[in-house]
Amino acid sequence: MRQKVIAGNWKMNGTPRETKALLKALVAASRTPENCAMVVCPPYPVLHLADVILKDSPIKLGAQDMSVHDRGAYTAEVSAEMLLTAGATYVILGHSERRQYHAESDQLVNAKAKKALADGLIPIICVGETLEEREADRTEEVVGSQIGGVLAGFAPDMIARSVIAYEPVWAIGTGKTATPEMAQAVHRFIRNRVADLNQEAAETVPILYGGSVKPDNADGLLSQPDIDGALVGGAALKADDFVAIIDAA
Ligand code: PGA
């Protein structure tokens, strides 16, 4: 059975005080689901604090981005080693907000993902089309090309150790969600594209849906055969909502 993953992307939210309150509430409320990884991805400055709070809990820690470099003169960049020593085991890569505001390309995301895997982090690699691309009926073309780019040069075991997140850009933070059927169609398409690279890895790799996932739509999305979890933004900032989404998985 494929592992399910529910990951919370806090984005630029989470002062130390907020982090303590949210994580304490999460730890108190969350059950330990079978075959489902629970991950929170707070901002860099509170990663270590989060690690201390989550020490005896099943909730795993992730970061929201990572440098492709090991160390050196890269102002404001954070390395894989720094993330690992802060307690992170996952890292989100190629989120559409990184692609949009920081011009991250598939090629860079590919290099970062290879670096993450080599250093022992699990990359959550994001792809997804814009509204304009969907309306022009280019979803498969765009997502197919992103998958080909971000997974270029991956050996089968590297695919199997990764997590893919399909996040239609038009559904992120907008309250608009893909219907379960729309999302399932793209997830199936992604799995087929991965199967072109390696059949076995395609059966193993969790593919998460992201974009306005909330407690009231989580059930429908997560019951689709190719949706293996969720990458949650806004609803990850409310302990009750995040736990309800975990319960749906
Ligand atoms: P959202 O964000 O749940 O607030 O739409 C999802 C994401 O960007 O990962």
PDB file of C-alpha atoms and ligand atoms in Angstrom:
ATOM      1  CA  MET A   1       0.000   0.000   0.000  1.00  0.00           C
ATOM      2  CA  ARG A   2       1.243   3.495  -0.816  1.00  0.00           C
ATOM      3  CA  GLN A   3       2.055   5.659   2.159  1.00  0.00           C
ATOM      4  CA  LYS A   4      -0.281   8.581   2.757  1.00  0.00           C
ATOM      5  CA  VAL A   5       1.201  11.957   3.636  1.00  0.00           C
ATOM      6  CA  ILE A   6      -0.541  15.006   5.068  1.00  0.00           C
ATOM      7  CA  ALA A   7       1.859  17.953   5.045  1.00  0.00           C
ATOM      8  CA  GLY A   8       1.194  21.449   6.346  1.00  0.00           C
ATOM      9  CA  ASN A   9       2.898  24.301   4.517  1.00  0.00           C
ATOM     10  CA  TRP A  10       2.867  27.193   6.981  1.00  0.00           C
ATOM     11  CA  LYS A  11       4.376  29.597   4.424  1.00  0.00           C
ATOM     12  CA  MET A  12       5.507  32.873   6.080  1.00  0.00           C
ATOM     13  CA  ASN A  13       3.462  32.296   9.228  1.00  0.00           C
ATOM     14  CA  GLY A  14       4.711  31.223  12.640  1.00  0.00           C
ATOM     15  CA  THR A  15       6.439  33.418  15.202  1.00  0.00           C
ATOM     16  CA  PRO A  16       7.935  31.434  18.091  1.00  0.00           C
ATOM     17  CA  ARG A  17       4.850  32.142  20.180  1.00  0.00           C
ATOM     18  CA  GLU A  18       2.452  31.059  17.398  1.00  0.00           C
ATOM     19  CA  THR A  19       4.562  27.995  16.662  1.00  0.00           C
ATOM     20  CA  LYS A  20       4.466  26.849  20.276  1.00  0.00           C
ATOM     21  CA  ALA A  21       0.707  27.297  20.538  1.00  0.00           C
ATOM     22  CA  LEU A  22      -0.101  25.576  17.233  1.00  0.00           C
ATOM     23  CA  LEU A  23       2.237  22.628  17.719  1.00  0.00           C
ATOM     24  CA  LYS A  24       1.151  22.036  21.305  1.00  0.00           C
ATOM     25  CA  ALA A  25      -2.474  21.959  20.139  1.00  0.00           C
ATOM     26  CA  LEU A  26      -1.555  19.603  17.285  1.00  0.00           C
ATOM     27  CA  VAL A  27       0.380  17.245  19.508  1.00  0.00           C
ATOM     28  CA  ALA A  28      -2.503  17.153  21.986  1.00  0.00           C
ATOM     29  CA  ALA A  29      -5.131  16.506  19.307  1.00  0.00           C
ATOM     30  CA  SER A  30      -3.469  14.226  16.799  1.00  0.00           C
ATOM     31  CA  ARG A  31      -3.902  10.482  16.763  1.00  0.00           C
ATOM     32  CA  THR A  32      -1.204   8.247  15.327  1.00  0.00           C
ATOM     33  CA  PRO A  33      -2.706   7.138  12.041  1.00  0.00           C
ATOM     34  CA  GLU A  34      -1.500   3.954  10.427  1.00  0.00           C
ATOM     35  CA  ASN A  35       0.411   4.343   7.187  1.00  0.00           C
ATOM     36  CA  CYS A  36       0.026   8.127   7.158  1.00  0.00           C
ATOM     37  CA  ALA A  37       2.918  10.516   7.690  1.00  0.00           C
ATOM     38  CA  MET A  38       1.986  13.811   9.345  1.00  0.00           C
ATOM     39  CA  VAL A  39       4.380  16.629   8.460  1.00  0.00           C
ATOM     40  CA  VAL A  40       4.541  20.309   9.413  1.00  0.00           C
ATOM     41  CA  CYS A  41       6.696  22.766   7.459  1.00  0.00           C
ATOM     42  CA  PRO A  42       7.181  25.982   9.458  1.00  0.00           C
ATOM     43  CA  PRO A  43       9.542  28.826   8.485  1.00  0.00           C
ATOM     44  CA  TYR A  44      13.297  28.332   8.998  1.00  0.00           C
ATOM     45  CA  PRO A  45      13.721  30.409  12.204  1.00  0.00           C
ATOM     46  CA  VAL A  46      11.346  28.179  14.183  1.00  0.00           C
ATOM     47  CA  LEU A  47      12.429  24.789  12.796  1.00  0.00           C
ATOM     48  CA  HIS A  48      14.607  23.963  15.761  1.00  0.00           C
ATOM     49  CA  LEU A  49      11.962  25.128  18.219  1.00  0.00           C
ATOM     50  CA  ALA A  50       9.428  22.944  16.382  1.00  0.00           C
ATOM     51  CA  ASP A  51      11.804  20.002  16.557  1.00  0.00           C
ATOM     52  CA  VAL A  52      12.090  20.380  20.329  1.00  0.00           C
ATOM     53  CA  ILE A  53       8.295  20.515  20.739  1.00  0.00           C
ATOM     54  CA  LEU A  54       7.712  17.537  18.405  1.00  0.00           C
ATOM     55  CA  LYS A  55      10.466  15.389  19.938  1.00  0.00           C
ATOM     56  CA  ASP A  56       8.253  12.612  21.309  1.00  0.00           C
ATOM     57  CA  SER A  57       5.427  12.992  18.803  1.00  0.00           C
ATOM     58  CA  PRO A  58       4.808  11.132  15.540  1.00  0.00           C
ATOM     59  CA  ILE A  59       4.600  14.456  13.676  1.00  0.00           C
ATOM     60  CA  LYS A  60       7.510  14.967  11.320  1.00  0.00           C
ATOM     61  CA  LEU A  61       9.216  18.224  10.456  1.00  0.00           C
ATOM     62  CA  GLY A  62       9.830  19.701   7.012  1.00  0.00           C
ATOM     63  CA  ALA A  63      11.182  22.910   5.497  1.00  0.00           C
ATOM     64  CA  GLN A  64       9.656  24.983   2.691  1.00  0.00           C
ATOM     65  CA  ASP A  65      12.715  25.255   0.439  1.00  0.00           C
ATOM     66  CA  MET A  66      16.427  24.529   0.399  1.00  0.00           C
ATOM     67  CA  SER A  67      19.588  25.651  -1.349  1.00  0.00           C
ATOM     68  CA  VAL A  68      21.160  23.504  -4.015  1.00  0.00           C
ATOM     69  CA  HIS A  69      24.580  24.391  -2.550  1.00  0.00           C
ATOM     70  CA  ASP A  70      26.400  22.911   0.432  1.00  0.00           C
ATOM     71  CA  ARG A  71      27.774  26.115   1.964  1.00  0.00           C
ATOM     72  CA  GLY A  72      29.448  29.384   1.115  1.00  0.00           C
ATOM     73  CA  ALA A  73      28.647  32.825  -0.227  1.00  0.00           C
ATOM     74  CA  TYR A  74      24.923  32.398  -0.909  1.00  0.00           C
ATOM     75  CA  THR A  75      23.258  35.139   1.142  1.00  0.00           C
ATOM     76  CA  ALA A  76      19.988  34.053   2.784  1.00  0.00           C
ATOM     77  CA  GLU A  77      20.195  30.495   1.499  1.00  0.00           C
ATOM     78  CA  VAL A  78      19.781  27.485   3.787  1.00  0.00           C
ATOM     79  CA  SER A  79      21.524  24.172   3.148  1.00  0.00           C
ATOM     80  CA  ALA A  80      20.283  20.601   3.421  1.00  0.00           C
ATOM     81  CA  GLU A  81      22.709  19.998   6.278  1.00  0.00           C
ATOM     82  CA  MET A  82      21.282  22.972   8.183  1.00  0.00           C
ATOM     83  CA  LEU A  83      17.771  21.595   7.734  1.00  0.00           C
ATOM     84  CA  LEU A  84      18.797  18.133   8.879  1.00  0.00           C
ATOM     85  CA  THR A  85      20.548  19.460  11.966  1.00  0.00           C
ATOM     86  CA  ALA A  86      17.452  21.561  12.768  1.00  0.00           C
ATOM     87  CA  GLY A  87      15.421  18.336  12.754  1.00  0.00           C
ATOM     88  CA  ALA A  88      13.784  18.412   9.310  1.00  0.00           C
ATOM     89  CA  THR A  89      13.263  15.191   7.387  1.00  0.00           C
ATOM     90  CA  TYR A  90      11.138  16.608   4.540  1.00  0.00           C
ATOM     91  CA  VAL A  91      11.563  19.632   2.282  1.00  0.00           C
ATOM     92  CA  ILE A  92       9.017  21.224  -0.060  1.00  0.00           C
ATOM     93  CA  LEU A  93      10.617  22.079  -3.415  1.00  0.00           C
ATOM     94  CA  GLY A  94       9.312  23.981  -6.421  1.00  0.00           C
ATOM     95  CA  HIS A  95       6.223  25.382  -4.733  1.00  0.00           C
ATOM     96  CA  SER A  96       4.390  27.649  -7.172  1.00  0.00           C
ATOM     97  CA  GLU A  97       5.110  30.649  -4.923  1.00  0.00           C
ATOM     98  CA  ARG A  98       8.858  29.921  -5.304  1.00  0.00           C
ATOM     99  CA  ARG A  99       8.401  29.509  -9.045  1.00  0.00           C
ATOM    100  CA  GLN A 100       6.335  32.716  -9.305  1.00  0.00           C
ATOM    101  CA  TYR A 101       8.206  35.079  -6.968  1.00  0.00           C
ATOM    102  CA  HIS A 102      11.712  33.668  -7.240  1.00  0.00           C
ATOM    103  CA  ALA A 103      11.705  32.437 -10.831  1.00  0.00           C
ATOM    104  CA  GLU A 104      12.531  28.852  -9.871  1.00  0.00           C
ATOM    105  CA  SER A 105      12.698  26.600 -12.923  1.00  0.00           C
ATOM    106  CA  ASP A 106      12.102  22.863 -13.289  1.00  0.00           C
ATOM    107  CA  GLN A 107      15.834  22.540 -13.775  1.00  0.00           C
ATOM    108  CA  LEU A 108      16.638  24.188 -10.435  1.00  0.00           C
ATOM    109  CA  VAL A 109      13.921  22.196  -8.664  1.00  0.00           C
ATOM    110  CA  ASN A 110      15.403  19.030 -10.195  1.00  0.00           C
ATOM    111  CA  ALA A 111      18.880  19.904  -8.902  1.00  0.00           C
ATOM    112  CA  LYS A 112      17.525  20.738  -5.435  1.00  0.00           C
ATOM    113  CA  ALA A 113      15.565  17.478  -5.289  1.00  0.00           C
ATOM    114  CA  LYS A 114      18.667  15.463  -6.212  1.00  0.00           C
ATOM    115  CA  LYS A 115      20.622  17.289  -3.510  1.00  0.00           C
ATOM    116  CA  ALA A 116      17.875  16.688  -0.924  1.00  0.00           C
ATOM    117  CA  LEU A 117      17.806  12.959  -1.699  1.00  0.00           C
ATOM    118  CA  ALA A 118      21.587  12.667  -1.663  1.00  0.00           C
ATOM    119  CA  ASP A 119      21.710  14.312   1.766  1.00  0.00           C
ATOM    120  CA  GLY A 120      18.854  12.240   3.227  1.00  0.00           C
ATOM    121  CA  LEU A 121      15.850  14.558   3.044  1.00  0.00           C
ATOM    122  CA  ILE A 122      12.527  13.546   1.466  1.00  0.00           C
ATOM    123  CA  PRO A 123      11.621  16.106  -1.211  1.00  0.00           C
ATOM    124  CA  ILE A 124       7.977  17.085  -1.698  1.00  0.00           C
ATOM    125  CA  ILE A 125       8.207  18.193  -5.325  1.00  0.00           C
ATOM    126  CA  CYS A 126       5.433  20.524  -6.512  1.00  0.00           C
ATOM    127  CA  VAL A 127       3.912  20.870  -9.976  1.00  0.00           C
ATOM    128  CA  GLY A 128       0.711  22.488 -11.240  1.00  0.00           C
ATOM    129  CA  GLU A 129      -0.834  24.587 -13.960  1.00  0.00           C
ATOM    130  CA  THR A 130      -2.067  28.187 -13.839  1.00  0.00           C
ATOM    131  CA  LEU A 131      -5.665  29.194 -14.514  1.00  0.00           C
ATOM    132  CA  GLU A 132      -4.685  30.505 -17.919  1.00  0.00           C
ATOM    133  CA  GLU A 133      -3.069  27.192 -18.817  1.00  0.00           C
ATOM    134  CA  ARG A 134      -6.073  25.189 -17.636  1.00  0.00           C
ATOM    135  CA  GLU A 135      -8.491  27.371 -19.552  1.00  0.00           C
ATOM    136  CA  ALA A 136      -6.378  26.943 -22.681  1.00  0.00           C
ATOM    137  CA  ASP A 137      -6.690  23.173 -22.173  1.00  0.00           C
ATOM    138  CA  ARG A 138      -2.940  22.877 -21.588  1.00  0.00           C
ATOM    139  CA  THR A 139      -2.987  21.211 -18.147  1.00  0.00           C
ATOM    140  CA  GLU A 140      -1.511  17.889 -19.292  1.00  0.00           C
ATOM    141  CA  GLU A 141       1.056  19.543 -21.516  1.00  0.00           C
ATOM    142  CA  VAL A 142       2.249  21.815 -18.679  1.00  0.00           C
ATOM    143  CA  VAL A 143       2.158  19.260 -15.867  1.00  0.00           C
ATOM    144  CA  GLY A 144       3.682  16.579 -18.106  1.00  0.00           C
ATOM    145  CA  SER A 145       6.571  18.835 -18.984  1.00  0.00           C
ATOM    146  CA  GLN A 146       7.085  19.822 -15.321  1.00  0.00           C
ATOM    147  CA  ILE A 147       7.178  16.140 -14.288  1.00  0.00           C
ATOM    148  CA  GLY A 148       9.684  15.356 -17.025  1.00  0.00           C
ATOM    149  CA  GLY A 149      11.833  18.308 -15.898  1.00  0.00           C
ATOM    150  CA  VAL A 150      11.771  17.877 -12.141  1.00  0.00           C
ATOM    151  CA  LEU A 151      12.399  14.109 -12.319  1.00  0.00           C
ATOM    152  CA  ALA A 152      15.063  14.253 -15.053  1.00  0.00           C
ATOM    153  CA  GLY A 153      17.901  11.857 -14.339  1.00  0.00           C
ATOM    154  CA  PHE A 154      16.156  10.246 -11.355  1.00  0.00           C
ATOM    155  CA  ALA A 155      16.925   6.555 -10.804  1.00  0.00           C
ATOM    156  CA  PRO A 156      13.830   4.495  -9.877  1.00  0.00           C
ATOM    157  CA  ASP A 157      14.784   4.413  -6.182  1.00  0.00           C
ATOM    158  CA  MET A 158      15.035   8.215  -6.166  1.00  0.00           C
ATOM    159  CA  ILE A 159      11.478   8.506  -7.484  1.00  0.00           C
ATOM    160  CA  ALA A 160      10.298   5.985  -4.910  1.00  0.00           C
ATOM    161  CA  ARG A 161      11.909   8.007  -2.087  1.00  0.00           C
ATOM    162  CA  SER A 162      10.239  11.247  -3.206  1.00  0.00           C
ATOM    163  CA  VAL A 163       6.788  12.738  -2.764  1.00  0.00           C
ATOM    164  CA  ILE A 164       5.059  14.593  -5.610  1.00  0.00           C
ATOM    165  CA  ALA A 165       2.469  17.320  -4.965  1.00  0.00           C
ATOM    166  CA  TYR A 166      -0.012  18.390  -7.625  1.00  0.00           C
ATOM    167  CA  GLU A 167      -1.031  21.946  -6.820  1.00  0.00           C
ATOM    168  CA  PRO A 168      -3.111  23.721  -9.438  1.00  0.00           C
ATOM    169  CA  VAL A 169      -1.965  27.333  -9.037  1.00  0.00           C
ATOM    170  CA  TRP A 170      -5.533  28.646  -9.416  1.00  0.00           C
ATOM    171  CA  ALA A 171      -6.610  26.642  -6.359  1.00  0.00           C
ATOM    172  CA  ILE A 172      -3.885  27.845  -3.978  1.00  0.00           C
ATOM    173  CA  GLY A 173      -5.163  30.213  -1.318  1.00  0.00           C
ATOM    174  CA  THR A 174      -8.178  31.105  -3.447  1.00  0.00           C
ATOM    175  CA  GLY A 175     -10.805  28.933  -1.811  1.00  0.00           C
ATOM    176  CA  LYS A 176     -11.314  27.313  -5.232  1.00  0.00           C
ATOM    177  CA  THR A 177     -10.583  23.598  -5.181  1.00  0.00           C
ATOM    178  CA  ALA A 178     -10.346  21.171  -8.012  1.00  0.00           C
ATOM    179  CA  THR A 179     -13.275  18.757  -7.768  1.00  0.00           C
ATOM    180  CA  PRO A 180     -12.185  15.281  -6.664  1.00  0.00           C
ATOM    181  CA  GLU A 181     -12.719  14.063 -10.248  1.00  0.00           C
ATOM    182  CA  MET A 182     -10.636  16.881 -11.770  1.00  0.00           C
ATOM    183  CA  ALA A 183      -7.822  16.275  -9.306  1.00  0.00           C
ATOM    184  CA  GLN A 184      -7.962  12.485  -9.762  1.00  0.00           C
ATOM    185  CA  ALA A 185      -7.654  12.889 -13.555  1.00  0.00           C
ATOM    186  CA  VAL A 186      -4.438  14.897 -13.213  1.00  0.00           C
ATOM    187  CA  HIS A 187      -3.075  12.573 -10.499  1.00  0.00           C
ATOM    188  CA  ARG A 188      -3.701   9.581 -12.800  1.00  0.00           C
ATOM    189  CA  PHE A 189      -1.974  11.461 -15.624  1.00  0.00           C
ATOM    190  CA  ILE A 190       1.039  12.202 -13.370  1.00  0.00           C
ATOM    191  CA  ARG A 191       1.271   8.578 -12.254  1.00  0.00           C
ATOM    192  CA  ASN A 192       1.222   7.454 -15.896  1.00  0.00           C
ATOM    193  CA  ARG A 193       3.989   9.900 -16.734  1.00  0.00           C
ATOM    194  CA  VAL A 194       6.046   8.574 -13.818  1.00  0.00           C
ATOM    195  CA  ALA A 195       5.307   5.024 -15.007  1.00  0.00           C
ATOM    196  CA  ASP A 196       6.892   5.937 -18.345  1.00  0.00           C
ATOM    197  CA  LEU A 197      10.083   6.433 -16.313  1.00  0.00           C
ATOM    198  CA  ASN A 198       9.592   3.435 -14.043  1.00  0.00           C
ATOM    199  CA  GLN A 199       6.461   1.360 -13.434  1.00  0.00           C
ATOM    200  CA  GLU A 200       7.313   0.184  -9.930  1.00  0.00           C
ATOM    201  CA  ALA A 201       8.299   3.640  -8.685  1.00  0.00           C
ATOM    202  CA  ALA A 202       5.024   5.017 -10.070  1.00  0.00           C
ATOM    203  CA  GLU A 203       3.088   2.567  -7.892  1.00  0.00           C
ATOM    204  CA  THR A 204       5.091   3.578  -4.803  1.00  0.00           C
ATOM    205  CA  VAL A 205       5.436   7.368  -5.022  1.00  0.00           C
ATOM    206  CA  PRO A 206       2.815   9.281  -2.990  1.00  0.00           C
ATOM    207  CA  ILE A 207       1.111  12.007  -5.038  1.00  0.00           C
ATOM    208  CA  LEU A 208      -0.444  14.699  -2.844  1.00  0.00           C
ATOM    209  CA  TYR A 209      -3.108  17.191  -3.828  1.00  0.00           C
ATOM    210  CA  GLY A 210      -2.761  20.806  -2.735  1.00  0.00           C
ATOM    211  CA  GLY A 211      -4.929  23.884  -3.190  1.00  0.00           C
ATOM    212  CA  SER A 212      -7.552  24.997  -0.660  1.00  0.00           C
ATOM    213  CA  VAL A 213      -7.807  21.608   1.047  1.00  0.00           C
ATOM    214  CA  LYS A 214     -10.157  22.009   4.017  1.00  0.00           C
ATOM    215  CA  PRO A 215     -11.881  19.614   6.421  1.00  0.00           C
ATOM    216  CA  ASP A 216     -15.077  19.772   4.344  1.00  0.00           C
ATOM    217  CA  ASN A 217     -13.480  18.777   1.017  1.00  0.00           C
ATOM    218  CA  ALA A 218     -10.711  16.492   2.300  1.00  0.00           C
ATOM    219  CA  ASP A 219     -12.838  13.327   2.338  1.00  0.00           C
ATOM    220  CA  GLY A 220     -13.847  13.598  -1.304  1.00  0.00           C
ATOM    221  CA  LEU A 221     -10.323  14.354  -2.495  1.00  0.00           C
ATOM    222  CA  LEU A 222      -8.571  11.770  -0.331  1.00  0.00           C
ATOM    223  CA  SER A 223     -10.930   8.963  -1.337  1.00  0.00           C
ATOM    224  CA  GLN A 224      -9.720   9.136  -4.952  1.00  0.00           C
ATOM    225  CA  PRO A 225      -7.507   6.184  -5.931  1.00  0.00           C
ATOM    226  CA  ASP A 226      -4.490   8.249  -7.031  1.00  0.00           C
ATOM    227  CA  ILE A 227      -4.636  10.956  -4.343  1.00  0.00           C
ATOM    228  CA  ASP A 228      -2.323   9.833  -1.560  1.00  0.00           C
ATOM    229  CA  GLY A 229      -2.520  12.811   0.732  1.00  0.00           C
ATOM    230  CA  ALA A 230      -2.573  16.581   0.853  1.00  0.00           C
ATOM    231  CA  LEU A 231      -0.278  19.569   0.965  1.00  0.00           C
ATOM    232  CA  VAL A 232      -2.247  21.997   3.089  1.00  0.00           C
ATOM    233  CA  GLY A 233      -1.668  25.761   3.367  1.00  0.00           C
ATOM    234  CA  GLY A 234      -4.240  27.897   5.156  1.00  0.00           C
ATOM    235  CA  ALA A 235      -5.972  25.032   6.979  1.00  0.00           C
ATOM    236  CA  ALA A 236      -2.623  23.854   8.386  1.00  0.00           C
ATOM    237  CA  LEU A 237      -2.550  26.947  10.597  1.00  0.00           C
ATOM    238  CA  LYS A 238      -5.586  25.765  12.581  1.00  0.00           C
ATOM    239  CA  ALA A 239      -4.927  22.684  14.709  1.00  0.00           C
ATOM    240  CA  ASP A 240      -8.528  21.442  14.530  1.00  0.00           C
ATOM    241  CA  ASP A 241      -8.688  21.766  10.747  1.00  0.00           C
ATOM    242  CA  PHE A 242      -5.343  20.083  10.204  1.00  0.00           C
ATOM    243  CA  VAL A 243      -6.281  17.192  12.506  1.00  0.00           C
ATOM    244  CA  ALA A 244      -9.633  16.815  10.707  1.00  0.00           C
ATOM    245  CA  ILE A 245      -7.762  16.518   7.377  1.00  0.00           C
ATOM    246  CA  ILE A 246      -5.430  13.908   8.891  1.00  0.00           C
ATOM    247  CA  ASP A 247      -8.492  12.010  10.104  1.00  0.00           C
ATOM    248  CA  ALA A 248      -9.928  12.090   6.571  1.00  0.00           C
ATOM    249  CA  ALA A 249      -6.753  10.412   5.311  1.00  0.00           C
TER     250      ALA A 249
HETATM  251  P1  PGA B   1      -3.789  26.559   0.466  1.00  0.00           P
HETATM  252  O1  PGA B   1      -2.248  26.407   0.067  1.00  0.00           O
HETATM  253  O2  PGA B   1      -4.190  25.265   1.150  1.00  0.00           O
HETATM  254  O3  PGA B   1      -3.849  27.728   1.384  1.00  0.00           O
HETATM  255  O4  PGA B   1      -4.541  26.761  -0.807  1.00  0.00           O
HETATM  256  C1  PGA B   1      -1.741  25.191  -0.402  1.00  0.00           C
HETATM  257  C2  PGA B   1      -0.278  25.321  -0.733  1.00  0.00           C
HETATM  258  O5  PGA B   1       0.132  26.359  -1.263  1.00  0.00           O
HETATM  259  O6  PGA B   1       0.509  24.392  -0.465  1.00  0.00           O
END
